[in-house]
Tab-separated table of C-alpha atoms in Angstrom:
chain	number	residue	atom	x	y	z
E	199	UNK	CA	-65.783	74.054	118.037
E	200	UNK	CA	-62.433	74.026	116.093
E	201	UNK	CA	-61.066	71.088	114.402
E	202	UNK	CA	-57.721	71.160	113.693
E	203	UNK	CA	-56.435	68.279	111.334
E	204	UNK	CA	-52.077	66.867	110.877
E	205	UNK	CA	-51.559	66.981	107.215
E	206	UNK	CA	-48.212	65.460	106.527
E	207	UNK	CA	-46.567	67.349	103.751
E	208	UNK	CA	-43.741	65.782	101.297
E	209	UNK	CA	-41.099	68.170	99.493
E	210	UNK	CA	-41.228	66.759	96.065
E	211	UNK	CA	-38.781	67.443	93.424
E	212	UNK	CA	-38.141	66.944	90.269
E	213	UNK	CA	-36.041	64.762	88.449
E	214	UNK	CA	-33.626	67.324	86.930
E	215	UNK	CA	-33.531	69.711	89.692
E	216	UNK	CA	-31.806	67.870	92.836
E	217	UNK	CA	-29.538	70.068	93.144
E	218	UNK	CA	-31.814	73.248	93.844
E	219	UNK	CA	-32.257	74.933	96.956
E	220	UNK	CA	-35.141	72.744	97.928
E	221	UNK	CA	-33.090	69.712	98.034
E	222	UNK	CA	-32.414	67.578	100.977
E	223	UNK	CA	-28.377	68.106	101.927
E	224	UNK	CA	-26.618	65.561	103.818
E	225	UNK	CA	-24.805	67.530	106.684
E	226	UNK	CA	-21.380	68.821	106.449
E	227	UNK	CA	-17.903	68.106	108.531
E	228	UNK	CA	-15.078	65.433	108.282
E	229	UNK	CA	-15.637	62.285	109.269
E	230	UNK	CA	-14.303	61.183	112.119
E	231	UNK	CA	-11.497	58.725	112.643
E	232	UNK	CA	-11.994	55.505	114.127
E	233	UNK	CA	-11.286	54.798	117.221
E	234	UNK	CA	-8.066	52.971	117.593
E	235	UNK	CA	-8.324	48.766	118.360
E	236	UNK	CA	-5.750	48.944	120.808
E	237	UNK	CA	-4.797	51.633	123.026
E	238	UNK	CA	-1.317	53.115	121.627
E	239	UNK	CA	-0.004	53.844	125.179
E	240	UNK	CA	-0.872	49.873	125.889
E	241	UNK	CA	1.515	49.086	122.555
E	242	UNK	CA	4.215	51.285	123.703
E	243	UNK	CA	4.432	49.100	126.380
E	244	UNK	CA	4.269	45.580	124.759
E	245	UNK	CA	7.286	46.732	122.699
E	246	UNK	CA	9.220	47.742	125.434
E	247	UNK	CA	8.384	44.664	127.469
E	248	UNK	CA	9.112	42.282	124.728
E	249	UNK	CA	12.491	44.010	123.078
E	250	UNK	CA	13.751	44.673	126.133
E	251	UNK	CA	15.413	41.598	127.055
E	252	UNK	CA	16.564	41.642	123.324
E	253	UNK	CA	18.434	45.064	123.557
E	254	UNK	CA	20.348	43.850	126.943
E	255	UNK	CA	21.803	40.379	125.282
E	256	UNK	CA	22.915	42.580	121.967
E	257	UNK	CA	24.660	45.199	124.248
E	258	UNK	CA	26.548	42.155	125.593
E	259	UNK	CA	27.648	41.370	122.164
E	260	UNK	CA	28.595	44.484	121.534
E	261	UNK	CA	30.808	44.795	124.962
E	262	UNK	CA	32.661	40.858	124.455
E	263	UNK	CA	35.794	40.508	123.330
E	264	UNK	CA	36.160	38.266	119.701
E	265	UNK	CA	36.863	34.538	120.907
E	266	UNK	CA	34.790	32.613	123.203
E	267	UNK	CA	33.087	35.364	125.222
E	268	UNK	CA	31.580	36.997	121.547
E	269	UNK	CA	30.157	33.444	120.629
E	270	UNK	CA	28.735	32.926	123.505
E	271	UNK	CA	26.979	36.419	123.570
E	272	UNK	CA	25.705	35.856	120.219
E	273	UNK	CA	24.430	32.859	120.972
E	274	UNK	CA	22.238	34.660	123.865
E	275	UNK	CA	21.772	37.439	121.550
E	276	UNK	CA	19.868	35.020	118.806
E	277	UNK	CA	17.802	32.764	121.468
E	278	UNK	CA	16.528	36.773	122.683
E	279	UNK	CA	16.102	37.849	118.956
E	280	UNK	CA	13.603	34.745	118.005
E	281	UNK	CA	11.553	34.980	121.492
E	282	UNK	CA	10.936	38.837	121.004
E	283	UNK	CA	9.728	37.757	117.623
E	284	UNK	CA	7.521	35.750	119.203
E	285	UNK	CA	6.122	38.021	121.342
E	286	UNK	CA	5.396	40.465	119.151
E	287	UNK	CA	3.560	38.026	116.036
E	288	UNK	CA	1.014	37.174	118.892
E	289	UNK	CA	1.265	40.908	120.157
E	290	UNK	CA	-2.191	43.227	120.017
E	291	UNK	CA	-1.276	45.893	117.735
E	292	UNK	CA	-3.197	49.757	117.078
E	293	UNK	CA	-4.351	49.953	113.289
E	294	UNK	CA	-1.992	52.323	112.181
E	295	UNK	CA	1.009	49.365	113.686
E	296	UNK	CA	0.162	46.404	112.652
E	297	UNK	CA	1.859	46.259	108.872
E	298	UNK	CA	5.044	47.638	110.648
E	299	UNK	CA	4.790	45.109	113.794
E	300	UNK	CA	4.464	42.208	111.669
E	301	UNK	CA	7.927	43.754	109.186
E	302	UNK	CA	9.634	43.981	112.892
E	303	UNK	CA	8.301	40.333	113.956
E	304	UNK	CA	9.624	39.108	110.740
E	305	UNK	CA	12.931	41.206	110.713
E	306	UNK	CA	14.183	39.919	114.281
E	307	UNK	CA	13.442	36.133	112.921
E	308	UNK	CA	15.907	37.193	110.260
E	309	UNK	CA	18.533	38.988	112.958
E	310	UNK	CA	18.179	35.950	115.242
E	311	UNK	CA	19.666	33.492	112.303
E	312	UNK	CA	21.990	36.200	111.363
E	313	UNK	CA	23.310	36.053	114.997
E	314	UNK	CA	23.338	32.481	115.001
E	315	UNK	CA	25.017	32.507	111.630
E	316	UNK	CA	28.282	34.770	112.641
E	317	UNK	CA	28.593	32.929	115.963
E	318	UNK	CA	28.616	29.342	113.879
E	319	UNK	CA	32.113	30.063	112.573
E	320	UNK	CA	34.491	27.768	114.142
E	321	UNK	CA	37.902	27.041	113.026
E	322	UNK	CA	40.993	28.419	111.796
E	323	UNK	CA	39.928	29.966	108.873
E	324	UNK	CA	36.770	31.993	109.895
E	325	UNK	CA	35.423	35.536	109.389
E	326	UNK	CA	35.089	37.246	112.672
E	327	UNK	CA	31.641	37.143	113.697
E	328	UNK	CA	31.891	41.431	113.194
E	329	UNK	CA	32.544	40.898	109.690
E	330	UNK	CA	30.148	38.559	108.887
E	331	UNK	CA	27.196	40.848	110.824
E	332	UNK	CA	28.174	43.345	108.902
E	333	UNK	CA	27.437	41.967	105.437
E	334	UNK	CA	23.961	40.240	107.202
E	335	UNK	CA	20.570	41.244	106.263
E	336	UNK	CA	19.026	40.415	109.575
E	337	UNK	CA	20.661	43.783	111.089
E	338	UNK	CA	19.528	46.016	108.056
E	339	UNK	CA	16.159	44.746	108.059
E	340	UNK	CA	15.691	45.440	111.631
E	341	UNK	CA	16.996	49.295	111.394
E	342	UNK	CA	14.523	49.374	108.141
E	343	UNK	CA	11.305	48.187	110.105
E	344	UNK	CA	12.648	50.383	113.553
E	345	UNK	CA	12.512	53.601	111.736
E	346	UNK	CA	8.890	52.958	110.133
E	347	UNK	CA	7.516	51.891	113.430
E	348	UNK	CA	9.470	54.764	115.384
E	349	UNK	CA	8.046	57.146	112.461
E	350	UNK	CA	4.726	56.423	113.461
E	351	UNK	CA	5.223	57.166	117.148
E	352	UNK	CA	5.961	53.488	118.733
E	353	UNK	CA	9.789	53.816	119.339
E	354	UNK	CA	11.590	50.565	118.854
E	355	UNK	CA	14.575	50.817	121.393
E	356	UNK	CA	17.234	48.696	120.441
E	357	UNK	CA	20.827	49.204	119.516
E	358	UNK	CA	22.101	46.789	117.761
E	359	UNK	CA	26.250	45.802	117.892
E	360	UNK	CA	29.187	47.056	116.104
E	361	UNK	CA	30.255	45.630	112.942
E	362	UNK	CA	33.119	45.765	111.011
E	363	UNK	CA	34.207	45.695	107.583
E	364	UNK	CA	36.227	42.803	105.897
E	365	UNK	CA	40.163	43.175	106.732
E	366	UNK	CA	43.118	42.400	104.242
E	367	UNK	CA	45.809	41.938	107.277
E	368	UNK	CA	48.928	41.103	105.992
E	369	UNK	CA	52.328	40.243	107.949
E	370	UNK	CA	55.486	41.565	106.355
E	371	UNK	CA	57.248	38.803	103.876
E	372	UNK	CA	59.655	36.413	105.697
E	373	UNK	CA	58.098	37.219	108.968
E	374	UNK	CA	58.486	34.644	111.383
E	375	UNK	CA	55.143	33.569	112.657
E	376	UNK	CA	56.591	30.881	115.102
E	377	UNK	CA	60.613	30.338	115.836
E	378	UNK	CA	61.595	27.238	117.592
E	379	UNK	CA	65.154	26.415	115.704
E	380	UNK	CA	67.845	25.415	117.712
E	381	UNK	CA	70.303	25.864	115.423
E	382	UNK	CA	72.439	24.366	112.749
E	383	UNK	CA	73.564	25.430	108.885
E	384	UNK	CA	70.825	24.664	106.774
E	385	UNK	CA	68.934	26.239	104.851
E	386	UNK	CA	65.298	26.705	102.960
E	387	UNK	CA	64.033	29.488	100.393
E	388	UNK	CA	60.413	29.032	99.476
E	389	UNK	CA	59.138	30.828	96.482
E	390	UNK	CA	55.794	31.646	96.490
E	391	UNK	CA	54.062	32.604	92.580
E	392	UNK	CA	50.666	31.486	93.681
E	393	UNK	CA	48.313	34.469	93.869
E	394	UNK	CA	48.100	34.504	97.571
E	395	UNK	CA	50.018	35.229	100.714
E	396	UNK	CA	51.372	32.139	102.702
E	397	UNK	CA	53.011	30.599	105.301
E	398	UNK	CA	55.010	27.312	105.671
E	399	UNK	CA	55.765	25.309	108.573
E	400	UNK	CA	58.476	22.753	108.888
E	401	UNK	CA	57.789	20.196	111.672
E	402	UNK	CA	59.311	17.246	113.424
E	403	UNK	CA	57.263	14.563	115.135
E	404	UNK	CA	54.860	16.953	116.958
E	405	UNK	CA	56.818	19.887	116.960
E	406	UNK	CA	57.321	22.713	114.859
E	407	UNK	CA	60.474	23.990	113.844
E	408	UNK	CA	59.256	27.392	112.338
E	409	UNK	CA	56.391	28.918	110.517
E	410	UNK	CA	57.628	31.907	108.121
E	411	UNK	CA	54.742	34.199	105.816
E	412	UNK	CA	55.699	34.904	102.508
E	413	UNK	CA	53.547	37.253	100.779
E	414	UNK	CA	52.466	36.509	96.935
E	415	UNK	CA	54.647	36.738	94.361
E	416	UNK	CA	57.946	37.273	96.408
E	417	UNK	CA	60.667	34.309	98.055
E	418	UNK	CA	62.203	34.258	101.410
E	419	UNK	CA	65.031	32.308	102.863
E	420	UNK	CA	65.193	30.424	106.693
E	421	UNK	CA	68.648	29.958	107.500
E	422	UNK	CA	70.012	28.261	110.665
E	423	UNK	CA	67.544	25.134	109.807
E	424	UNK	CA	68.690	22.053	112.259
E	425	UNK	CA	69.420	18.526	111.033
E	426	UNK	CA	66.673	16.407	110.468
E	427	UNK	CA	64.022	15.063	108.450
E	428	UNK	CA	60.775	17.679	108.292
E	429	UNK	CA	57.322	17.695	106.624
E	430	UNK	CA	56.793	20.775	105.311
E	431	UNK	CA	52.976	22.298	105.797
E	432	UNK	CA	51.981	25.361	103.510
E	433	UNK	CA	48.697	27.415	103.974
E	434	UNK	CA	47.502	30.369	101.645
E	435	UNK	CA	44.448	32.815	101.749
E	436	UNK	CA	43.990	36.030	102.787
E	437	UNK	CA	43.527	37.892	105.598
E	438	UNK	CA	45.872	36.838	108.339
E	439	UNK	CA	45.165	36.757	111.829
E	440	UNK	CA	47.729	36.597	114.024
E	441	UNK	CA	45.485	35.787	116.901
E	442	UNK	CA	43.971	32.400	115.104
E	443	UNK	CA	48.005	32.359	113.560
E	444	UNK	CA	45.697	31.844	110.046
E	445	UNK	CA	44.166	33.550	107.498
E	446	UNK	CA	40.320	34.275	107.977
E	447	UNK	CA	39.358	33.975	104.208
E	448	UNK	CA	39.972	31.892	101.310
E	449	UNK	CA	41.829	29.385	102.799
E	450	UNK	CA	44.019	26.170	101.778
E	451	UNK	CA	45.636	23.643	103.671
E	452	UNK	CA	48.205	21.560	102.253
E	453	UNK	CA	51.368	19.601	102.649
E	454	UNK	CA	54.546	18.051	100.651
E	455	UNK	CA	54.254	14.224	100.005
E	456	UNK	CA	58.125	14.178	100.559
E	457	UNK	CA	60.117	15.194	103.369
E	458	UNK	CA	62.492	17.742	103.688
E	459	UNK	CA	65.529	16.358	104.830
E	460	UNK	CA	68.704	18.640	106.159
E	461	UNK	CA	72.016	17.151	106.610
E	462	UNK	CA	75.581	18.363	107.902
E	463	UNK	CA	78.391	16.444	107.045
E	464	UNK	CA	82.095	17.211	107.744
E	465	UNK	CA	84.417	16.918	104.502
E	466	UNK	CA	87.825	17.345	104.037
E	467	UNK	CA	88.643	21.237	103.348
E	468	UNK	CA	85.248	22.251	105.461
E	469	UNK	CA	81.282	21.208	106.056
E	470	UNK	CA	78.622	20.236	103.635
E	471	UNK	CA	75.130	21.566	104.553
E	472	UNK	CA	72.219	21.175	103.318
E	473	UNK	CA	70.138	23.707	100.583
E	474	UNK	CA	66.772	23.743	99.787
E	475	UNK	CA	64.226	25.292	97.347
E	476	UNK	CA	60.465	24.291	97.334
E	477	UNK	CA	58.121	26.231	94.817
E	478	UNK	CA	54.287	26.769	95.958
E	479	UNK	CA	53.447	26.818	92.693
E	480	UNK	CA	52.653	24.688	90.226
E	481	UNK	CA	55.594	24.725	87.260
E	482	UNK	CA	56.367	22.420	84.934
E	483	UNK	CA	59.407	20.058	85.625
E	484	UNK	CA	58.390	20.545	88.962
E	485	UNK	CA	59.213	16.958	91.026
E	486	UNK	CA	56.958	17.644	94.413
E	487	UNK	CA	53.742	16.761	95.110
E	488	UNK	CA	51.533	17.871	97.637
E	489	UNK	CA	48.535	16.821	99.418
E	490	UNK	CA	45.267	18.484	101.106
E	491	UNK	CA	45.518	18.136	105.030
E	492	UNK	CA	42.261	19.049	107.325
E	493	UNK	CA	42.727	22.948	108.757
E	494	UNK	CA	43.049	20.709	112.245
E	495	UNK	CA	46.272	19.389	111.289
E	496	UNK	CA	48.313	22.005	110.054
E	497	UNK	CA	50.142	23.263	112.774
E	498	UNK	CA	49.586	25.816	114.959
């Protein structure tokens, strides 16, 4: 009979020599990458879904026409921006997305008040909504966190609405914004040495005689002025708009204390008229004052 007896054997090595060819080596390869958290196809999707209603309501601001129609789009626009926000912050994301979905969460939050912002501006003297997107950061931060996410292979489909750059519109000096005279023999020359463009309105009662722009540093003269006592209205700034019949930027509203007051009289040898010269700015020896009226009662 045979016996045959298991001896376990042990490699043993010394302490110096670990790196000999009796050595135990770990085996060799890359290590593979984890599986994604979230399937990126399924992300795709979510973006889609939740920008979607987003990129429709910015096309409509893009398409309206400055006025009523643009403020109301960019109301719409904004609600959209802050509920795709929304919908993304609670949105499951792939590894690889999640730093650049939570910069696009937090960039429409920003786009939604910038929206809000340039449709807020009511009033004579406003920056179109254009202009005031265009200096935003809500729009810039968007396009910044777009690209990274679209880099990485989850396009962000949006296209966000025109903007435009600040204007300097001018109208030429002694233009007549508004003419309602009916005629007569007086006459007004308005010097204007303030540092901005302007535009003075004489009125009666309700009604306004004329409105004439006279750029900075120049004078014009109104003949054919009627008879009749007038408070004279003077606005400066810059940037005129002759849809809003105001400047856009850097506006004042003001008005003479006293009234302008034109008078024909017939004399022996011929007719007496009446002559007028206000300043608009301040000089010394100068005996008007003026006061400041709200933009909603300076005539339109």
């Amino acid at each position: 009979m045979v016996l045959a007896l298991a001896i376990p054997l042990t490699a043993c090595t010394s302490g110096g020599d670990s790196g000999g060819p009796g050595s135990p080596s770990a085996a060799g390869g890359p290590t593979p990458s984890p599986t994604p958290t979230v399937d990126p196809a399924a992300y795709r999707g979510t973006l889609d879904t939740a920008l979607g209603p987003l990129d429709k309501a910015l096309r409509a601001v893009d398409r309206a026409s400055e006025g009523r129609a643009l403020t109301q789009a960019l109301g719409t626009a904004s609600t959209a921006a802050a509920t795709a926000a929304g919908g993304l912050e609670t949105a499951d994301t792939p590894d690889d997305a999640a730093t650049g979905n939570a910069a696009l969460a937090a960039s429409l939050r920003d786009l939604s008040r910038s929206l809000a912002d340039a449709g807020g501006g009511e009033g004579r003297c406003a920056v179109s909504p254009r202009v005031e997107l265009g200096s935003a950061d809500g729009p810039r931060r968007v396009k910044e966190a777009s690209t990274t996410l679209t880099g990485l292979g989850y396009p962000v489909r949006l296209k966000l609405p025109r903007t435009e750059q600040p204007k300097h519109r001018r109208l030429g000096n002694g233009a007549l914004v508004k003419d309602a005279r009916s005629g007569g023999l007086g006459r007004l020359t308005v010097k204007n040495g303030t540092d901005s463009d302007a535009v003075v309105s004489l009125t009666r009662g309700k009604k306004t005689a004329f409105t004439v722009y006279i750029r900075k540093g120049t004078s014009t003269t109104v003949r054919r002025v009627g008879d009749g006592s007038y408070t004279v209205y003077f606005a400066s700034g810059s940037d005129w708009s002759s849809a809003k019949k105001s400047f856009t930027r850097d506006c004042a509203f003001e008005k003479f204390d006293d009234t302008a007051d034109f008078r024909t009289v017939e004399v022996s040898g011929g007719t007496q008229y009446t002559v007028l010269t206000f300043s608009l700015a301040k000089t010394i020896g100068g005996n008007a004052t003026t006061s400041e009226v709200p933009e909603s009662e300076f005539p339109s």
